[in-house]
Short mmCIF file of C-alpha atoms in Angstrom, two decimals:
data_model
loop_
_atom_site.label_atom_id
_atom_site.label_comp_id
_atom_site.label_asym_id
_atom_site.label_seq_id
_atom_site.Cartn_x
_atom_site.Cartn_y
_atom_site.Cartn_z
CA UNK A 116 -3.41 -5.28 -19.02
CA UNK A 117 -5.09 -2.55 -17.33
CA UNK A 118 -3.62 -2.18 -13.88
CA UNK A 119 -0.98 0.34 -12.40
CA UNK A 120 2.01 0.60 -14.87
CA UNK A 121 5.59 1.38 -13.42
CA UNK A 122 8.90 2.09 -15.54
CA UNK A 123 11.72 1.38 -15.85
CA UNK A 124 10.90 -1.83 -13.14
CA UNK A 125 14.89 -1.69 -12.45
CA UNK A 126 17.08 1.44 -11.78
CA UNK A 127 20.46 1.53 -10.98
CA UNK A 128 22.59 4.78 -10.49
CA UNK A 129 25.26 6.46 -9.04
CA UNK A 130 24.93 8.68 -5.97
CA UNK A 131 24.61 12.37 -7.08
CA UNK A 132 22.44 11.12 -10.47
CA UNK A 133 18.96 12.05 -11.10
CA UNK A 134 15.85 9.62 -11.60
CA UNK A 135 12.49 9.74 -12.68
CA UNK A 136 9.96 7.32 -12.45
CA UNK A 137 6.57 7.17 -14.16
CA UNK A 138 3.76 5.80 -12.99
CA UNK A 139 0.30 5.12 -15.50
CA UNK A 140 -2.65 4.11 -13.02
CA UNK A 141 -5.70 2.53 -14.20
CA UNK A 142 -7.97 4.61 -16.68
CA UNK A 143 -9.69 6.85 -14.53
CA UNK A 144 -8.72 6.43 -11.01
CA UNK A 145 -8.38 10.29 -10.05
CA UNK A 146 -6.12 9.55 -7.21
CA UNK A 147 -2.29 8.93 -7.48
CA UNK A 148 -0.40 7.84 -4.83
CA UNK A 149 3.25 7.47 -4.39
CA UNK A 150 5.23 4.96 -1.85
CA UNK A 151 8.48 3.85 -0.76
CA UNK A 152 9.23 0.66 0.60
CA UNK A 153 12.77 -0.42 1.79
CA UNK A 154 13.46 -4.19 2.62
CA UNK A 155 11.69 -5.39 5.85
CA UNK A 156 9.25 -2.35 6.08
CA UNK A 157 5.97 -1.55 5.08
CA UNK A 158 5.17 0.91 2.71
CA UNK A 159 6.01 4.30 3.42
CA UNK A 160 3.49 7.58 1.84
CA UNK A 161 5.24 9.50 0.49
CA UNK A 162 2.48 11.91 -1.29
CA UNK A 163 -0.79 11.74 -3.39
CA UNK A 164 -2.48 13.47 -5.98
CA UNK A 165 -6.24 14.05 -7.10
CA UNK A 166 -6.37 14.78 -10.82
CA UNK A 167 -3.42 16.93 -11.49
CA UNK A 168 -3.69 18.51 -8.06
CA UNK A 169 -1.05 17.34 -5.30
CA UNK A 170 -2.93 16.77 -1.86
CA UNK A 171 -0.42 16.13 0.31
CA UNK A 172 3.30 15.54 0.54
CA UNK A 173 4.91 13.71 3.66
CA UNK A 174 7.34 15.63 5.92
CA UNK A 175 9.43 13.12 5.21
CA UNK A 176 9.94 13.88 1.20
CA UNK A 177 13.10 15.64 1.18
CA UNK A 178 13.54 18.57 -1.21
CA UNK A 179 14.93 16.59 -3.83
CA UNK A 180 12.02 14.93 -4.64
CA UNK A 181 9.49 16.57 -6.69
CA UNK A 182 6.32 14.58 -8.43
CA UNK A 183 3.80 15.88 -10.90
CA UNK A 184 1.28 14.86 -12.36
CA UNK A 185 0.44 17.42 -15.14
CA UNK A 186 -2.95 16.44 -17.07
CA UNK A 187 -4.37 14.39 -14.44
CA UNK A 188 -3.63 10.70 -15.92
CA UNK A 189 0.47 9.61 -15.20
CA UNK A 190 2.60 10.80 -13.10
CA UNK A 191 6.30 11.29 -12.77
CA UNK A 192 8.65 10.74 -9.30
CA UNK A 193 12.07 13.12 -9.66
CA UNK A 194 14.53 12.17 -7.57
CA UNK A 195 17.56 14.79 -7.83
CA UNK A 196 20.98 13.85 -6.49
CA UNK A 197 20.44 10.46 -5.29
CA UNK A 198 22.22 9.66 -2.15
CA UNK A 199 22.25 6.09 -1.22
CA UNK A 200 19.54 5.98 1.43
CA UNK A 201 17.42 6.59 -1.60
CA UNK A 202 17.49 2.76 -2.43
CA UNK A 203 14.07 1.42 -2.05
CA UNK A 204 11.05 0.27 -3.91
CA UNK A 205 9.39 3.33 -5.08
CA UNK A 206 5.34 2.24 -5.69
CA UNK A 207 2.33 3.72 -7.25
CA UNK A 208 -1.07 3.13 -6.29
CA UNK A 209 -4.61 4.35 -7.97
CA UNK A 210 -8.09 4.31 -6.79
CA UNK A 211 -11.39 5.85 -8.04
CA UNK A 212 -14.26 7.02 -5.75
CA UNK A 213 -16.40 5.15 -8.25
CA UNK A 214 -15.11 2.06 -7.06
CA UNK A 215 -17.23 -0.04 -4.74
CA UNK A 216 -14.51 -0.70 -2.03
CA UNK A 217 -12.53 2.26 -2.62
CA UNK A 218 -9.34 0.12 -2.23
CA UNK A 219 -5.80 1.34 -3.83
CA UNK A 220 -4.83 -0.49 -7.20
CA UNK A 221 -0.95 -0.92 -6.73
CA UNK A 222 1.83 -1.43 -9.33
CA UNK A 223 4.55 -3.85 -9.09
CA UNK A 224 6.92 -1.14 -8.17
CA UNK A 225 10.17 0.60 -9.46
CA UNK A 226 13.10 -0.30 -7.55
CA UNK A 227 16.21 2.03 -7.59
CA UNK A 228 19.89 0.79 -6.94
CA UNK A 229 22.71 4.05 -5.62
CA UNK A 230 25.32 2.83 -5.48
CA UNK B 91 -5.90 7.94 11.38
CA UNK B 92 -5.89 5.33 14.44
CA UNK B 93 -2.94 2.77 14.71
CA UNK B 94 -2.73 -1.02 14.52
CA UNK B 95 -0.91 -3.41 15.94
CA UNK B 96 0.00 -6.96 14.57
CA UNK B 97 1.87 -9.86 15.87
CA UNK B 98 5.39 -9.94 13.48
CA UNK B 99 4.95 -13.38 11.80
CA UNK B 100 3.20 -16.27 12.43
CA UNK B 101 2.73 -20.25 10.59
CA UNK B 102 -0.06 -21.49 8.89
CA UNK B 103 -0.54 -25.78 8.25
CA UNK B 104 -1.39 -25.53 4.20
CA UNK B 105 -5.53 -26.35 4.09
CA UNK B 106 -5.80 -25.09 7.35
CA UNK B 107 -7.65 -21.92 8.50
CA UNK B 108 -5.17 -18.67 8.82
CA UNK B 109 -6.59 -16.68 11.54
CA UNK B 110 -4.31 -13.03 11.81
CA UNK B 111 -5.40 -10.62 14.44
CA UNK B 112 -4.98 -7.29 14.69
CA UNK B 113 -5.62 -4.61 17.69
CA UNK B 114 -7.00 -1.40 17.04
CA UNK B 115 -7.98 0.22 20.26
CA UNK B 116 -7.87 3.77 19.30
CA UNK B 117 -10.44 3.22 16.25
CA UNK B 118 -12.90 6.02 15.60
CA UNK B 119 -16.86 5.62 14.69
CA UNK B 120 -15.97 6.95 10.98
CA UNK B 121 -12.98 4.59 10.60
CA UNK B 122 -12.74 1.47 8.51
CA UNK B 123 -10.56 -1.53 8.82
CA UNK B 124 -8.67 -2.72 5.64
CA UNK B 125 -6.36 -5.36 4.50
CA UNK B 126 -3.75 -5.60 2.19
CA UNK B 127 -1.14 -8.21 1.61
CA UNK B 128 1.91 -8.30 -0.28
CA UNK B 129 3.69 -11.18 -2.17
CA UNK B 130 7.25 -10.70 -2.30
CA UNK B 131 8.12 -8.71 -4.65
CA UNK B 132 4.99 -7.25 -5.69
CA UNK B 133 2.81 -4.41 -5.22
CA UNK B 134 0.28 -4.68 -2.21
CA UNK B 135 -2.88 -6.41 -2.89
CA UNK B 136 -6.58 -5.29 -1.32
CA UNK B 137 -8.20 -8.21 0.34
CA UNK B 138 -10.92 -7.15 2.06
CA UNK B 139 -12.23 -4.23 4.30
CA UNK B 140 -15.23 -3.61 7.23
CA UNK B 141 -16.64 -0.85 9.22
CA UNK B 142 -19.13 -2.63 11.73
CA UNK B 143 -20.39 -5.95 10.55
CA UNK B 144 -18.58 -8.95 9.46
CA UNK B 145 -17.62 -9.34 5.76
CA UNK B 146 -16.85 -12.19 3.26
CA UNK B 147 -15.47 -12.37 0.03
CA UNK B 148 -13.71 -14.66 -2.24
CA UNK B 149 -10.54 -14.36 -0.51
CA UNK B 150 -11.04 -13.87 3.16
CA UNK B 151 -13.56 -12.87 5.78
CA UNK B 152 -13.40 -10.13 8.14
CA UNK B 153 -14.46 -10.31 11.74
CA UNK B 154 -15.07 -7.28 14.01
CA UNK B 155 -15.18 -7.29 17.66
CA UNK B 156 -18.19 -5.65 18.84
CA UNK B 157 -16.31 -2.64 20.23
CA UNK B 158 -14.95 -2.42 16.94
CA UNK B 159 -11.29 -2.20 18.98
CA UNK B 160 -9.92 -5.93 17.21
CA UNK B 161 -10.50 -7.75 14.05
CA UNK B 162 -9.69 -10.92 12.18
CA UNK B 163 -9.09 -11.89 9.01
CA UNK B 164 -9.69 -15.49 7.98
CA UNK B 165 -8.31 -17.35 5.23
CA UNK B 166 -10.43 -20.57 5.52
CA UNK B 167 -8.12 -22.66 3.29
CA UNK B 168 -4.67 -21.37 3.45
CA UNK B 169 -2.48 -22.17 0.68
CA UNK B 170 1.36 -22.07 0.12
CA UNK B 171 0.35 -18.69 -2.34
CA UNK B 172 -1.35 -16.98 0.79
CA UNK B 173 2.28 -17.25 2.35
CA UNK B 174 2.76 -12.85 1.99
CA UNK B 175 2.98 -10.08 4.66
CA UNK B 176 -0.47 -9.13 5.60
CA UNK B 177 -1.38 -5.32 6.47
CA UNK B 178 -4.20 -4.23 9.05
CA UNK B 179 -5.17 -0.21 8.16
CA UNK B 180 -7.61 1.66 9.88
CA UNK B 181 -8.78 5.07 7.59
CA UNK B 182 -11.48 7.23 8.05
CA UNK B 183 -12.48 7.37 4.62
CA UNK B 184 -12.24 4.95 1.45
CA UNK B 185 -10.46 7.30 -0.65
CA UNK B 186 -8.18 8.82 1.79
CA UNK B 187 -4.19 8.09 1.58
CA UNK B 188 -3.61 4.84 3.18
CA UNK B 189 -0.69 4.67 5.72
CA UNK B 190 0.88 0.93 6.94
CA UNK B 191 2.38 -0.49 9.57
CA UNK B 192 5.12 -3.29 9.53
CA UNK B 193 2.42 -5.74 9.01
CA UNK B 194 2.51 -9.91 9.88
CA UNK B 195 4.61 -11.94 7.83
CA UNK B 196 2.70 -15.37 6.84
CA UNK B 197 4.32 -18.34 6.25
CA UNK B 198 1.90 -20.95 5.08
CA UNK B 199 4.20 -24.60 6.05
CA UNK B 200 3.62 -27.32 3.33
#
């Protein structure tokens, strides 16, 4: 399969835990974008990277999330002290300017439990 | 990037045509109009997108209001699979960060 790989799929934690998630696009897509979806909405940007470079980060990313990207490929979502608003779907998407329609590739998503 | 606006849910008859509109009055000359929908539970899924002219694929067809300020997307033979939460976008560029609204939940009735 060569789409947009997310791990772990499932998180659960307790509040004040840290969490990563990684995200593997599709081989070559030099953009990287990260999302959070909670149940009813649509998904929210959260921030986006071309190669290793971060572009932007939304106002809305507190602090305690940090992701990287390091040699351009995957990249890594830190959450650090989870509260429980933090429950959502956390999703990574990929695109390439090389591709025709310049549409995002998404994964199926990482979804994180605080209990 | 200019904002959308999309009725909250609507029916579809399975076989029949699924027309879902969306207003974007705001729309710039540089902007182009995507779709996306999302299965539950899964990632969101490109369909289709349009800056001027109409467009077809093998999933849907995009029409665009002269003005450019509305479109439509068209499934032609909606099916109890295309039953998903559909998502109008406007962005200026391809590539650019993509940002959606709540989006129109489709329920395609057997």
């Amino acid at each position: 399969d060569t789409g947009v790989s997310q791990n772990p799929r499932h998180k659960i934690t307790k509040r004040g835990q840290n969490v990563t998630f990684r995200c593997d696009p599709i081989s070559e897509h030099n953009r990287l974008y990260w999302y959070r979806q909670t149940l009813g909405q649509g998904p929210e940007f959260l921030t986006y990277f071309q190669n290793e470079a971060q572009l932007e980060k939304s106002r809305l990313l507190s602090d305690r999330f940090s992701a990287e990207r390091p040699k351009g490929s995957f990249s890594t979502l830190e959450i650090q002290r989870t509260e429980q608003g933090d429950s959502a779907m956390y999703l990574c998407a990929s695109s390439a300017r090389t591709s025709g329609t310049g549409e995002l590739f998404f994964g199926e998503g990482s979804r994180l439990t605080v209990l | 990037d200019a904002k959308t606006t999309q009725p909250t849910s609507m029916d579809c008859a399975e076989g029949r045509a699924a027309n879902l509109p969306c207003n974007h009055s705001t729309i710039s000359g540089n902007e182009y109009v995507y779709w996306y929908r999302q299965i539950h539970s899964q990632g969101p899924q490109y369909i289709i997108h349009g800056l001027k002219n109409n467009e077809t694929n093998e999933m849907a067809s995009l029409i665009i209001t002269e003005d450019r300020k509305s479109s439509t997307l068209i499934l032609p033979h909606a099916t109890l699979r295309d039953t998903a939460v559909y998502y109008c976008i406007v962005s200026k560029t391809s590539y650019d960060k993509v940002i959606f609204g709540p989006g129109t939940s489709l329920s395609v009735i057997p």
